[in-house]
Short mmCIF file of C-alpha atoms and ligand atoms in Angstrom, two decimals:
data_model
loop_
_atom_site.label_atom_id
_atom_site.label_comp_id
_atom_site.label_asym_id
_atom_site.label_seq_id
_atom_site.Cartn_x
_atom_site.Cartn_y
_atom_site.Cartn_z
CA UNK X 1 0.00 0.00 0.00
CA UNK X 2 1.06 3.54 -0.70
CA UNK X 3 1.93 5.42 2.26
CA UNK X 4 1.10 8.63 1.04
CA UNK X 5 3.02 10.29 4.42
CA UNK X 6 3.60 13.42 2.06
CA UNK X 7 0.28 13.97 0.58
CA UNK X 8 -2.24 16.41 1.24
CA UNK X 9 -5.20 15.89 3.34
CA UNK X 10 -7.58 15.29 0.32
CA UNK X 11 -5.29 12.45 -1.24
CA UNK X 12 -5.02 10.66 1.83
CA UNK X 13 -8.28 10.52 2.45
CA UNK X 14 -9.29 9.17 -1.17
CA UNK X 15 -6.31 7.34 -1.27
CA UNK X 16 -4.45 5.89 2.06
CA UNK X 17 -5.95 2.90 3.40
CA UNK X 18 -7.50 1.15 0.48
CA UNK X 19 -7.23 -2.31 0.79
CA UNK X 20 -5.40 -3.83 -1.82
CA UNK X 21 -6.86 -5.86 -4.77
CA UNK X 22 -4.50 -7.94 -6.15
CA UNK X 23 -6.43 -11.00 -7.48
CA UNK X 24 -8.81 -8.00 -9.98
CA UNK X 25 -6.88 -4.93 -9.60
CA UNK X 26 -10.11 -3.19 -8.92
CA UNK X 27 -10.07 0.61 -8.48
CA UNK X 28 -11.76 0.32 -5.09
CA UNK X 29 -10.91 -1.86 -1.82
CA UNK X 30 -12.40 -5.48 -1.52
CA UNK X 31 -14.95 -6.29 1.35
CA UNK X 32 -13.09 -9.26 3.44
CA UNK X 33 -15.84 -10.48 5.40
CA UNK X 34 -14.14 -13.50 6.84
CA UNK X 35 -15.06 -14.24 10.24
CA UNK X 36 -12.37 -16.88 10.03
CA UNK X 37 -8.69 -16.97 8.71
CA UNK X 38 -6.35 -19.30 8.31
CA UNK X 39 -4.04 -19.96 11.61
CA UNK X 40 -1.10 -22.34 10.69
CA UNK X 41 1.08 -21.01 8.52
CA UNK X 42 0.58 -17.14 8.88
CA UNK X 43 2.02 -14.62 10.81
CA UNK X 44 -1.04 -12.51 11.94
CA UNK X 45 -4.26 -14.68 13.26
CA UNK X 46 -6.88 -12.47 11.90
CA UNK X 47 -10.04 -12.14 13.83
CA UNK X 48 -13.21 -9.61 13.34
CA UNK X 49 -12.72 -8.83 17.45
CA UNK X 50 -8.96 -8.61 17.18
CA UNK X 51 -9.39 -5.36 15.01
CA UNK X 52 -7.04 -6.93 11.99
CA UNK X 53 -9.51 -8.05 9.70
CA UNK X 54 -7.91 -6.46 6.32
CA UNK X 55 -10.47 -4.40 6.30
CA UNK X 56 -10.03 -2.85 9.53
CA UNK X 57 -6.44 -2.67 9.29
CA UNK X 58 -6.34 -0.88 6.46
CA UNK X 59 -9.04 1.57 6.89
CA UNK X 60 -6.92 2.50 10.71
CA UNK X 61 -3.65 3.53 8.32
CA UNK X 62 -6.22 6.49 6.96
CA UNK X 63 -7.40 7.59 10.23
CA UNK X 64 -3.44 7.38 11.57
CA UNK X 65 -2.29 9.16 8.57
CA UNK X 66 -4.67 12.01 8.68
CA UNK X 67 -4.29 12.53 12.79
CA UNK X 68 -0.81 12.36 12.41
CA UNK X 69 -0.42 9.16 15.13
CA UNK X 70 1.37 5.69 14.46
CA UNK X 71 -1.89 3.66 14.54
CA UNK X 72 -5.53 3.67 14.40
CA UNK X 73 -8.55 1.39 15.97
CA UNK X 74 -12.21 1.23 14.38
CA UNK X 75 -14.73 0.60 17.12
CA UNK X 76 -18.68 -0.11 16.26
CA UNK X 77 -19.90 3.18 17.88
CA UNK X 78 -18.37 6.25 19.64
CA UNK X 79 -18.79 5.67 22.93
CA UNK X 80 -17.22 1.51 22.28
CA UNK X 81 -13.86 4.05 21.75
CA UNK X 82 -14.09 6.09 24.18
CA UNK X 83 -15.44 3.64 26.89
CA UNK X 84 -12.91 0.88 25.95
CA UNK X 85 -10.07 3.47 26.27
CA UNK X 86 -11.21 4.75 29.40
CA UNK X 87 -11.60 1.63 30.94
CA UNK X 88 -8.06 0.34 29.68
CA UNK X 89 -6.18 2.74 31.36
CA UNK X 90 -8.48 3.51 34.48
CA UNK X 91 -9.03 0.93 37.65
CA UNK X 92 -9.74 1.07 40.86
CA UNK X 93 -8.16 3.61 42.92
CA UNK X 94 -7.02 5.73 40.02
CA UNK X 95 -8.30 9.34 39.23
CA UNK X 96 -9.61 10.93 36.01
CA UNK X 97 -10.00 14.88 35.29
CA UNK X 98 -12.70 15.46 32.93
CA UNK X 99 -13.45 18.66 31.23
CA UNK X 100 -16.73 19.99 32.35
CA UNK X 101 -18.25 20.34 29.10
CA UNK X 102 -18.35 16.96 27.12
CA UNK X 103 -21.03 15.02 24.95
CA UNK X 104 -23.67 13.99 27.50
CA UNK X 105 -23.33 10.29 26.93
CA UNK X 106 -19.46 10.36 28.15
CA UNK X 107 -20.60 12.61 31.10
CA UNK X 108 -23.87 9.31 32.01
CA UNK X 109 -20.73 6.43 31.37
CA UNK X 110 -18.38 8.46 33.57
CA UNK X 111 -21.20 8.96 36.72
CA UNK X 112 -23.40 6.02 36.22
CA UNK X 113 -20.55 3.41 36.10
CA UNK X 114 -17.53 4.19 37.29
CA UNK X 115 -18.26 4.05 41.20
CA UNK X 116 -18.99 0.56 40.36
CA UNK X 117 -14.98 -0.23 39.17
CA UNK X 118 -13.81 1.98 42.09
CA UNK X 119 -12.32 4.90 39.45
CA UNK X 120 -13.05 8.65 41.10
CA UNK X 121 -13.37 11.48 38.89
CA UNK X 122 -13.72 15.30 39.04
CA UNK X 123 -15.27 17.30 36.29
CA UNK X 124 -13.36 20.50 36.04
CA UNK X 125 -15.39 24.09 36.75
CA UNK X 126 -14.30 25.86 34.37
CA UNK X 127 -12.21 25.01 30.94
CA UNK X 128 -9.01 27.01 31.47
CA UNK X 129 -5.93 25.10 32.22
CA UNK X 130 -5.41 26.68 35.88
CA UNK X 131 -9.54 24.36 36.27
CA UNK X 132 -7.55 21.39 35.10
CA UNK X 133 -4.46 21.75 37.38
CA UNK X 134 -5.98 22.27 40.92
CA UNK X 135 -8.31 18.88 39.94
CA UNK X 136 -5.29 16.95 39.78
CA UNK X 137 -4.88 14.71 42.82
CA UNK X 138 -1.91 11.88 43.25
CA UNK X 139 -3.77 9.21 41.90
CA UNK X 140 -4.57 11.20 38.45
CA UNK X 141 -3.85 9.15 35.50
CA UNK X 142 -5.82 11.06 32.70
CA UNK X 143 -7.10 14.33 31.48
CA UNK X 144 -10.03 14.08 29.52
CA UNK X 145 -11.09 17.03 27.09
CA UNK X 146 -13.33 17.31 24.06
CA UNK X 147 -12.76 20.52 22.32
CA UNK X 148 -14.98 22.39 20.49
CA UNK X 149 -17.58 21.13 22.95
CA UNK X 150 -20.79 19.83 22.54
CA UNK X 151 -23.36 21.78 22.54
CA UNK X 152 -21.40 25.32 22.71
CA UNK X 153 -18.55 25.21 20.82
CA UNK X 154 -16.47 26.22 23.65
CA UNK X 155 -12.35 25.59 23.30
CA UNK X 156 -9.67 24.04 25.19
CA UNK X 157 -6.57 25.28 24.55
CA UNK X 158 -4.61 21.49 23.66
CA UNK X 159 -1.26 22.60 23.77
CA UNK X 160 -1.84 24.13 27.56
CA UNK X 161 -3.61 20.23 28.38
CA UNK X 162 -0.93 18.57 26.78
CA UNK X 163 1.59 19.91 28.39
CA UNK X 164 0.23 20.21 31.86
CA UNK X 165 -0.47 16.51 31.67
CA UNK X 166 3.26 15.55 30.96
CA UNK X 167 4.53 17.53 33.58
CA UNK X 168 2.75 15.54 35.78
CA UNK X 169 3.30 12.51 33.87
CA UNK X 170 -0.53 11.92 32.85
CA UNK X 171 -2.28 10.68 30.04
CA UNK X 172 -3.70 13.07 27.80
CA UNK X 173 -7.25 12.31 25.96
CA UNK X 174 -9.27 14.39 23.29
CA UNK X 175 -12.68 13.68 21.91
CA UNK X 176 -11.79 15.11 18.29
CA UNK X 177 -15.49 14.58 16.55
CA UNK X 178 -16.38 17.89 16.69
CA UNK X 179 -13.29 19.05 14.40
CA UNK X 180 -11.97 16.47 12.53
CA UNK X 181 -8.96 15.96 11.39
CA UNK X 182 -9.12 17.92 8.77
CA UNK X 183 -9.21 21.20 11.13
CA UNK X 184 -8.06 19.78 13.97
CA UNK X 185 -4.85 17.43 14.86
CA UNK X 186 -4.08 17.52 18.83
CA UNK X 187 -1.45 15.22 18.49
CA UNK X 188 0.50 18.02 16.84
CA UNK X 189 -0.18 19.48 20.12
CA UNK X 190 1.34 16.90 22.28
CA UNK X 191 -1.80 14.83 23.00
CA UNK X 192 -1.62 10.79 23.59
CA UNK X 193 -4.76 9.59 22.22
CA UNK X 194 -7.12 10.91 20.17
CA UNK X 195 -10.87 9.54 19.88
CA UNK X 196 -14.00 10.34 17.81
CA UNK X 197 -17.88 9.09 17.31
CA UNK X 198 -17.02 8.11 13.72
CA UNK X 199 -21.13 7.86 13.53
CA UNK X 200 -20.79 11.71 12.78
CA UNK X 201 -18.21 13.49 10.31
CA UNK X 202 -16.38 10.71 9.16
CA UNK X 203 -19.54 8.48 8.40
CA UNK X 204 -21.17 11.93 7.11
CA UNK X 205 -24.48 10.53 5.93
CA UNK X 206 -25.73 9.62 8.79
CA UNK X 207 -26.27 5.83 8.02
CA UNK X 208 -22.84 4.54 10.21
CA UNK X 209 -22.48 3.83 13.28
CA UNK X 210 -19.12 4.07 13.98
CA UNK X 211 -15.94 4.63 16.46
CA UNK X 212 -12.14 5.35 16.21
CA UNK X 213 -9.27 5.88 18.13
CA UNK X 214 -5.61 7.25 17.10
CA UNK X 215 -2.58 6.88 19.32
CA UNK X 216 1.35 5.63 19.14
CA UNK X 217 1.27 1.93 19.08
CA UNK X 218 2.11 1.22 22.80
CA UNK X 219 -1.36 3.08 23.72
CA UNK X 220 -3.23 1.46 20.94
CA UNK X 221 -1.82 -2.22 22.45
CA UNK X 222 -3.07 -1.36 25.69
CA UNK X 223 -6.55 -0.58 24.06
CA UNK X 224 -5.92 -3.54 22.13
CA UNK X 225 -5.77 -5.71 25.42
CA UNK X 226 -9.18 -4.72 26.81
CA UNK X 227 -10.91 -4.25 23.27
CA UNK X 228 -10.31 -8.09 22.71
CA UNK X 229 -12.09 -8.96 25.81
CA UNK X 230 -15.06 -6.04 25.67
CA UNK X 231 -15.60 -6.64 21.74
CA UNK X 232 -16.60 -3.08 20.52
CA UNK X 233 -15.37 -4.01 16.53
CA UNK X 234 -17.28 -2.66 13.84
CA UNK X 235 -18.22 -5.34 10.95
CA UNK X 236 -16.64 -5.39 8.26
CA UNK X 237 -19.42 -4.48 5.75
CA UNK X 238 -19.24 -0.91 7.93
CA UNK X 239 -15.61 -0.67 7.65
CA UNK X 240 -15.73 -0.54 4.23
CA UNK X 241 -19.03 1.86 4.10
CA UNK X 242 -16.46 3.99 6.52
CA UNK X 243 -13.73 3.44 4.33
CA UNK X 244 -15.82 4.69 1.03
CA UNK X 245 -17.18 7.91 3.37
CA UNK X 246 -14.14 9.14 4.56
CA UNK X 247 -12.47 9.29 0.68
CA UNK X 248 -15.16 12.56 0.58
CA UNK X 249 -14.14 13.65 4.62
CA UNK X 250 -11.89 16.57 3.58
CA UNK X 251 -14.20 17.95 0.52
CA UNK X 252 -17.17 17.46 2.88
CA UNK X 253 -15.98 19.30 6.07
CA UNK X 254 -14.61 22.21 4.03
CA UNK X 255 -17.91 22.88 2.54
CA UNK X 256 -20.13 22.41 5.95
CA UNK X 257 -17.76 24.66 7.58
CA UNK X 258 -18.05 27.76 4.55
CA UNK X 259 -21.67 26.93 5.30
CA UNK X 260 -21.29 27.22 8.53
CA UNK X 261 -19.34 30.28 8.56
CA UNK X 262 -21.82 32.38 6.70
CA UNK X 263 -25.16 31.42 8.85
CA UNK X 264 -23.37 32.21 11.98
CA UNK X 265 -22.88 35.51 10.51
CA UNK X 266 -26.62 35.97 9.50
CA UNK X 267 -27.90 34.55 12.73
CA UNK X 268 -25.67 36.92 14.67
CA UNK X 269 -27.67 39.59 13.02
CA UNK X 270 -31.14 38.13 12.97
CA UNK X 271 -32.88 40.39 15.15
CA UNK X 272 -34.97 37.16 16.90
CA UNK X 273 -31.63 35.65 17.57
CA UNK X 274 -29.88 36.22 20.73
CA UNK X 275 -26.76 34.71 21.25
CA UNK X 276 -24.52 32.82 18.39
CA UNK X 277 -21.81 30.14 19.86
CA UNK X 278 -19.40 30.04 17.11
CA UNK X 279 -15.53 29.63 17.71
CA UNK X 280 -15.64 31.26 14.20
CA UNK X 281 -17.09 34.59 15.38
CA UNK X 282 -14.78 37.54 16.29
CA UNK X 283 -17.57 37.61 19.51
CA UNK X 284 -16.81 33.90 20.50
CA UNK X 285 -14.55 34.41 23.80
CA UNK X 286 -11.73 31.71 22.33
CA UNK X 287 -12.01 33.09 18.63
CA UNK X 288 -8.12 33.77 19.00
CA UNK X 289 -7.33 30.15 20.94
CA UNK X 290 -9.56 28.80 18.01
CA UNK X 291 -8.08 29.98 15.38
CA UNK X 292 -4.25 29.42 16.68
CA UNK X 293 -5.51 25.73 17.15
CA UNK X 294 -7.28 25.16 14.49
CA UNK X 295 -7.62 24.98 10.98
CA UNK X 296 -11.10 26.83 10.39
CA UNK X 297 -13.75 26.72 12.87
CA UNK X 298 -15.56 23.86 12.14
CA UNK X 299 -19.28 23.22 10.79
CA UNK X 300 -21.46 23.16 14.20
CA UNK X 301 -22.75 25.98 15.93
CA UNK X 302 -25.46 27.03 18.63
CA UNK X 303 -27.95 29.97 19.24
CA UNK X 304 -30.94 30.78 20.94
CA UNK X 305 -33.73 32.80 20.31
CA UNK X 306 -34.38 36.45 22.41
CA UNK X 307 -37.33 35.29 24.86
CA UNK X 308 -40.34 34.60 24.00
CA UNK X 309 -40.05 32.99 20.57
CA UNK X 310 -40.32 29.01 21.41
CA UNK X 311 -37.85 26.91 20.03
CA UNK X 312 -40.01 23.91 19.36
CA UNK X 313 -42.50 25.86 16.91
CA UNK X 314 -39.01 26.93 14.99
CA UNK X 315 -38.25 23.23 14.44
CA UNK X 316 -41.36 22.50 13.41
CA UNK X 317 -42.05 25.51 11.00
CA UNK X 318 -38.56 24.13 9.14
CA UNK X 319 -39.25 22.52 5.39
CA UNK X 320 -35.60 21.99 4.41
CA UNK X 321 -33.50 21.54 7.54
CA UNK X 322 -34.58 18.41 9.09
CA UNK X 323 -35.25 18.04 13.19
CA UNK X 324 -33.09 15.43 13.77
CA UNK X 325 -30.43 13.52 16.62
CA UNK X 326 -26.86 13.16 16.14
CA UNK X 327 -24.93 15.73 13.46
CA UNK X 328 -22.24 15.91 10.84
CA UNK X 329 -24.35 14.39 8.39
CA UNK X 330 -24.24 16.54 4.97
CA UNK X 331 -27.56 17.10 5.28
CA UNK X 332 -28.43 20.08 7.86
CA UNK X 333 -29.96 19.26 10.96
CA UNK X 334 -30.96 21.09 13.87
CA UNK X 335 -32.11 20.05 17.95
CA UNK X 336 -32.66 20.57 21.23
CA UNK X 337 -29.79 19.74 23.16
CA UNK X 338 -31.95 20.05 26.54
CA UNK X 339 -34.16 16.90 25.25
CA UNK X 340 -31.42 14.87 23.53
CA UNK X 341 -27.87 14.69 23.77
CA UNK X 342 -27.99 16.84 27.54
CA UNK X 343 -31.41 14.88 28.57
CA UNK X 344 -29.89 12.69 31.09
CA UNK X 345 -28.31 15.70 32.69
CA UNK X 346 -29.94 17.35 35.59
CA UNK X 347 -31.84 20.61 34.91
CA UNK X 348 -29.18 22.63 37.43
CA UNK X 349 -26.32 20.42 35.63
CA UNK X 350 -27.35 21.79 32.35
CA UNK X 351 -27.88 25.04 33.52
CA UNK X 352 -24.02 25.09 34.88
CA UNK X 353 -22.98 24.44 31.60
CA UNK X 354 -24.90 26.73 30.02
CA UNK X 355 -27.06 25.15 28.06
CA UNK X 356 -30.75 26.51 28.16
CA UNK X 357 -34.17 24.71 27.25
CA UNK X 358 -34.49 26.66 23.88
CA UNK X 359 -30.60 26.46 22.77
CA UNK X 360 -31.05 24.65 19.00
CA UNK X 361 -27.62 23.13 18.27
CA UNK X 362 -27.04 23.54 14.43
CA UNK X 363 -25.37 20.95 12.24
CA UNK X 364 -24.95 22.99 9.15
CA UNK X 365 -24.59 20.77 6.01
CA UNK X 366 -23.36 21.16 2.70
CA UNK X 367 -26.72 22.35 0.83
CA UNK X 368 -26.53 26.34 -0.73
CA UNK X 369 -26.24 28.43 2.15
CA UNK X 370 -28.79 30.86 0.43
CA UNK X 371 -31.17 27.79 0.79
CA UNK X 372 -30.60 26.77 4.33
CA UNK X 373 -31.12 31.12 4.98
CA UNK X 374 -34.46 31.34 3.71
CA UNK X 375 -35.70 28.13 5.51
CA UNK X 376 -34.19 30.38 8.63
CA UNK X 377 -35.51 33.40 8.03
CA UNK X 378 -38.37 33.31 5.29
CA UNK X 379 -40.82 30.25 6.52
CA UNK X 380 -39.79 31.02 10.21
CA UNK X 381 -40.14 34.68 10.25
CA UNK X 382 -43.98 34.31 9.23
CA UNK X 383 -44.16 31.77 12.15
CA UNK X 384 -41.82 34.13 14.45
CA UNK X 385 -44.40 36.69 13.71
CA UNK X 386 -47.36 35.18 15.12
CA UNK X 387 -45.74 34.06 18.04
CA UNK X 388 -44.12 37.07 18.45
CA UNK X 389 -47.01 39.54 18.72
CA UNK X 390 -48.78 36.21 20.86
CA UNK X 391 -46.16 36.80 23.23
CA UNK X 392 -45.82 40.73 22.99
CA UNK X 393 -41.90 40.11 21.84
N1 PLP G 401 -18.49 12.27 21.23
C1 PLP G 401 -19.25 13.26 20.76
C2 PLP G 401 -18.69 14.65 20.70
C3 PLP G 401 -20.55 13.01 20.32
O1 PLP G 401 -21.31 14.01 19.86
C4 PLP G 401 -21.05 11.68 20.38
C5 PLP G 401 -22.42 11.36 19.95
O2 PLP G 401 -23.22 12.21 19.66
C6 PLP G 401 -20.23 10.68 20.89
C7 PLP G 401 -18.96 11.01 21.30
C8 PLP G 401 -20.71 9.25 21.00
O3 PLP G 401 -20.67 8.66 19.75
P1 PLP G 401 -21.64 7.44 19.28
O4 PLP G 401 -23.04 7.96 19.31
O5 PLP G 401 -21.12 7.09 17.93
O6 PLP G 401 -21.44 6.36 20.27
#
């Protein structure tokens, strides 16, 4: 296989990873579906749970390329990464420092199951490096951050993390969905492992369910080691669907994020609208951190309505963006954090981080922006209207 180390983003990710035809040259990889490989006279015993099915191995040199680490993992969901990881370098006694803003469902594994394996955990107050530090106790053996957040788009500044977890000889973790690879590469930075829900961005139609993890090899073996035992692989009829997405993951994020760009700028001045969470806005708090870190801003954002316009009828008066969970699909998609990914949080928990009832997270996709505006403005405003003078807005 061509290693491609000195290509650009886009060739890699058309490119790196394809696994090889050799028997009919085709232009595209195989599917090895095997769920059983030879044994005797081989030197790798392949095995769909082992993560080394062709498929899989091949498809984890694209991820590794593009997040600059030695190796990749493919896991069947993102939250099989992330818990897998956790739990491989976490047991009893030992202490984790979580960032106070991450994806709901990594806040309900960390507090409904980790009293039960005797791991303690603090979530930080606040996101600057000083709310890391003073969280670190003796037994600390990983900093946890996801960065921009989810729901608000807030930013961690990596290098800061990075470094403040090898100076006191910690691991350091990022949840990289948000960003991608293409805008985003922490390891750059100086962080161990890197993990995403490949469900959102790199599947990016919304029809995968996917994880991935990228790391030197002596963290990935370590994974390795308890992702044997848990069994979190993704089949290999997905791998390839993953494989065959992420050739378009460069092309794709580019245009969300121009989308994205330009509606944050229209909502920002949409009279109805009150606040815009964009690391992309000279407004946003990190827009300087963000764009030092990053490579564009990304394609989510978040905003919510001045009071008295209800989110719900918004959703519903939509005809082209669709209502919908989960994000990063190239079709645009908008919801209520409050009801979805943040339902399992407490009201006051929710409210700590910010997030309010009405806040309508904002997966821009790759449609014309002009469309996505008027299905804002034009077939809302009507609706705005009515509720508007109903509420004496
Ligand atoms: N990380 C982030 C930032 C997410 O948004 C999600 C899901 O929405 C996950 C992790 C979990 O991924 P999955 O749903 O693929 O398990």
């Amino acid at each position: 296989m061509a290693s491609h180390k000195n290509s650009g983003q886009k060739t890699i990710c058309v490119h790196t990873g394809e696994t090889p035809d050799k028997q009919f040259r085709g232009a595209i990889s195989p599917i090895y579906m095997a769920s059983s490989y030879e044994f005797m006279e081989v030197d790798v015993k392949r095995y769909p749970r082992y993560f080394n099915t062709p498929n899989q191995e091949f498809l984890s040199k694209k991820i590794a390329q593009l997040e600059h680490s030695e190796g990749a993992m493919i896991f069947s969901s993102g939250m099989a990464a992330i818990s897998t990881t956790l739990l491989a370098f976490l047991g009893s006694g030992d202490h984790i420092v979580l960032q106070k803003d991450i994806y709901g469902g990594t806040r309900n594994l960390v507090e409904e199951q980790f009293d039960r394996y005797g791991i303690e955990y603090t979530f930080t107050s606040g996101l600057y490096v000083n709310d890391f530090e003073c969280c670190i106790q003796p037994n600390t053996k990983l900093i946890y951050i996801e960065t921009p957040s989810n729901p608000l788009l807030k930013i961690v500044d990596i290098a800061a993390i990075a470094n403040l977890a090898k100076s006191h000889n910690i691991l350091s973790v990022i949840d990289n969905t948000f960003a991608t690879p293409i805008i985003q590469r922490p390891i750059d930075f100086g962080i161990d492992i890197v993990l995403h829900s490949a469900t959102k961005y790199f599947g990016g139609h919304s029809d995968i369910s996917a994880g991935a993890l990228a790391a030197k090899q002596e963290h990935i073996d370590t994974v390795w080691n308890l992702g044997k035992n848990l069994g979190g692989n993704l089949s290999d009829f997905m791998v390839w669907m993953l494989e065959r997405s992420m050739k378009t993951l460069s092309v794709r994020v580019k245009a969300q994020q121009k989308n994205a760009k330009k509606l944050a700028k229209k909502l920002q001045k949409n009279k109805y609208v009150d606040t815009v969470y964009y690391p992309g806005l000279k407004s946003h708090p990190n827009y300087e951190l963000a764009k030092k870190q990053m490579n564009g801003f990304g394609a989510m954002l978040s905003f919510k309505f001045i009071d008295g316009i209800d989110s719900e009828q918004f959703l519903k008066a939509l005809k082209l963006i669709k209502p919908s969970m989960s994000l990063a699909g190239i079709e645009s998609t908008m919801l209520l954090p409050s009801r979805t990914s943040h339902a399992l949080l407490s009201p006051e928990e929710r409210a700590d981080q910010g997030i309010c009832d009405g806040l309508i997270r904002f997966s821009v996709g790759m449609e014309n922006s002009d469309d996505l505006l008027i299905d804002i403005t034009m077939h809302c405003t009507r609706r705005f209207n009515k509720v508007c003078r109903f509420r004496n807005v």
